[in-house]
């Protein structure tokens, strides 16, 4: 009986070696489709996304033509490249995204949808967690780059100039 089991094992090994194993990669047409398929609202990124890359480990890298500002409940600043670790209902460890809070620009660390039925989305800005209505993020916002200059320190660094 041992020779037969060895033959069966050998046959399985040969079949697995000869037959190519195909890994199905899901092709998404846009970053907004990627977000929806991961339980997040499509409007987390602006409509002007140039390209994106999602690797097998879940690292998402989103590219824009230039830094730009959008408005949800408050203003949000997208740098040219925004990165984060994407999993279902979460975009964690983000870089390249800041939110205005009381005249300060704070980096957004995480975006989490714990309970989709609640209609809320959690934004972690380091010092605090904000719960916002998910409906604010359903449609990709228009992102404006007019007057943005990230090279000058202080409030002018994000495009605010004194009015005369």
mmCIF file of N, CA, C and O in Angstrom, residues 1 11 16-17 38 43 57 62 64 84 88 90-91 94 118-119 122 124 129 138 157 163:
data_model
loop_
_atom_site.group_PDB
_atom_site.id
_atom_site.type_symbol
_atom_site.label_atom_id
_atom_site.label_comp_id
_atom_site.label_asym_id
_atom_site.label_seq_id
_atom_site.Cartn_x
_atom_site.Cartn_y
_atom_site.Cartn_z
ATOM 1 N N UNK A 1 0.800 -1.184 0.000
ATOM 2 C CA UNK A 1 0.000 0.000 0.000
ATOM 3 C C UNK A 1 0.854 1.264 0.000
ATOM 4 O O UNK A 1 0.450 2.273 -0.526
ATOM 5 N N UNK A 11 2.228 12.057 -8.239
ATOM 6 C CA UNK A 11 1.320 12.550 -9.264
ATOM 7 C C UNK A 11 0.815 13.962 -8.903
ATOM 8 O O UNK A 11 0.779 14.849 -9.758
ATOM 9 N N UNK A 16 0.901 19.793 -9.875
ATOM 10 C CA UNK A 16 1.069 21.149 -9.360
ATOM 11 C C UNK A 16 2.243 21.872 -10.001
ATOM 12 O O UNK A 16 2.210 23.086 -10.193
ATOM 13 N N UNK A 17 3.289 21.133 -10.349
ATOM 14 C CA UNK A 17 4.456 21.753 -10.984
ATOM 15 C C UNK A 17 4.171 22.131 -12.434
ATOM 16 O O UNK A 17 4.689 23.129 -12.936
ATOM 17 N N UNK A 38 -13.114 48.418 -0.592
ATOM 18 C CA UNK A 38 -12.524 48.181 0.729
ATOM 19 C C UNK A 38 -13.371 48.781 1.856
ATOM 20 O O UNK A 38 -12.882 49.020 2.966
ATOM 21 N N UNK A 43 -15.133 59.273 -1.875
ATOM 22 C CA UNK A 43 -14.667 60.648 -1.878
ATOM 23 C C UNK A 43 -13.563 60.976 -0.898
ATOM 24 O O UNK A 43 -13.350 62.151 -0.589
ATOM 25 N N UNK A 57 0.804 44.066 -0.123
ATOM 26 C CA UNK A 57 0.773 44.209 1.334
ATOM 27 C C UNK A 57 -0.275 45.222 1.785
ATOM 28 O O UNK A 57 -0.484 45.404 2.970
ATOM 29 N N UNK A 62 -1.078 57.299 -3.561
ATOM 30 C CA UNK A 62 -1.929 58.077 -4.466
ATOM 31 C C UNK A 62 -1.136 59.288 -4.936
ATOM 32 O O UNK A 62 -0.549 60.004 -4.122
ATOM 33 N N UNK A 64 -1.026 62.940 -7.093
ATOM 34 C CA UNK A 64 -1.744 64.075 -7.661
ATOM 35 C C UNK A 64 -0.748 64.904 -8.450
ATOM 36 O O UNK A 64 0.461 64.800 -8.233
ATOM 37 N N UNK A 84 -0.735 55.384 2.595
ATOM 38 C CA UNK A 84 -1.382 54.791 3.761
ATOM 39 C C UNK A 84 -1.527 53.297 3.559
ATOM 40 O O UNK A 84 -1.404 52.793 2.442
ATOM 41 N N UNK A 88 -9.675 46.518 4.869
ATOM 42 C CA UNK A 88 -11.111 46.739 4.780
ATOM 43 C C UNK A 88 -11.563 47.705 5.874
ATOM 44 O O UNK A 88 -11.355 47.475 7.057
ATOM 45 N N UNK A 90 -10.397 50.623 6.571
ATOM 46 C CA UNK A 90 -9.340 51.399 7.221
ATOM 47 C C UNK A 90 -8.289 51.875 6.239
ATOM 48 O O UNK A 90 -7.915 51.161 5.320
ATOM 49 N N UNK A 91 -7.820 53.075 6.491
ATOM 50 C CA UNK A 91 -6.651 53.632 5.815
ATOM 51 C C UNK A 91 -5.788 54.174 6.948
ATOM 52 O O UNK A 91 -6.087 55.209 7.532
ATOM 53 N N UNK A 94 -1.254 57.091 7.650
ATOM 54 C CA UNK A 94 -1.243 57.967 6.478
ATOM 55 C C UNK A 94 -0.125 58.998 6.539
ATOM 56 O O UNK A 94 0.282 59.432 7.608
ATOM 57 N N UNK A 118 -23.455 52.723 10.886
ATOM 58 C CA UNK A 118 -23.564 53.910 11.737
ATOM 59 C C UNK A 118 -23.601 55.204 10.929
ATOM 60 O O UNK A 118 -24.063 56.234 11.428
ATOM 61 N N UNK A 119 -23.083 55.156 9.703
ATOM 62 C CA UNK A 119 -23.024 56.363 8.884
ATOM 63 C C UNK A 119 -21.932 57.320 9.311
ATOM 64 O O UNK A 119 -21.909 58.468 8.887
ATOM 65 N N UNK A 122 -14.377 57.770 11.235
ATOM 66 C CA UNK A 122 -13.479 58.261 12.272
ATOM 67 C C UNK A 122 -12.206 58.789 11.623
ATOM 68 O O UNK A 122 -11.565 58.085 10.842
ATOM 69 N N UNK A 124 -8.535 60.228 12.612
ATOM 70 C CA UNK A 124 -7.546 60.373 13.686
ATOM 71 C C UNK A 124 -6.540 61.435 13.253
ATOM 72 O O UNK A 124 -5.796 61.247 12.295
ATOM 73 N N UNK A 129 -9.642 62.394 17.955
ATOM 74 C CA UNK A 129 -10.389 61.612 16.978
ATOM 75 C C UNK A 129 -11.673 62.368 16.687
ATOM 76 O O UNK A 129 -12.336 62.826 17.603
ATOM 77 N N UNK A 138 -18.840 60.848 0.336
ATOM 78 C CA UNK A 138 -19.373 59.966 -0.702
ATOM 79 C C UNK A 138 -18.907 60.357 -2.102
ATOM 80 O O UNK A 138 -18.633 59.498 -2.922
ATOM 81 N N UNK A 157 2.833 79.012 4.154
ATOM 82 C CA UNK A 157 3.289 77.756 3.585
ATOM 83 C C UNK A 157 2.142 76.940 2.998
ATOM 84 O O UNK A 157 2.371 76.038 2.227
ATOM 85 N N UNK A 163 -4.367 89.789 2.995
ATOM 86 C CA UNK A 163 -5.199 90.533 2.054
ATOM 87 C C UNK A 163 -4.897 92.019 2.196
ATOM 88 O O UNK A 163 -4.724 92.519 3.284
#
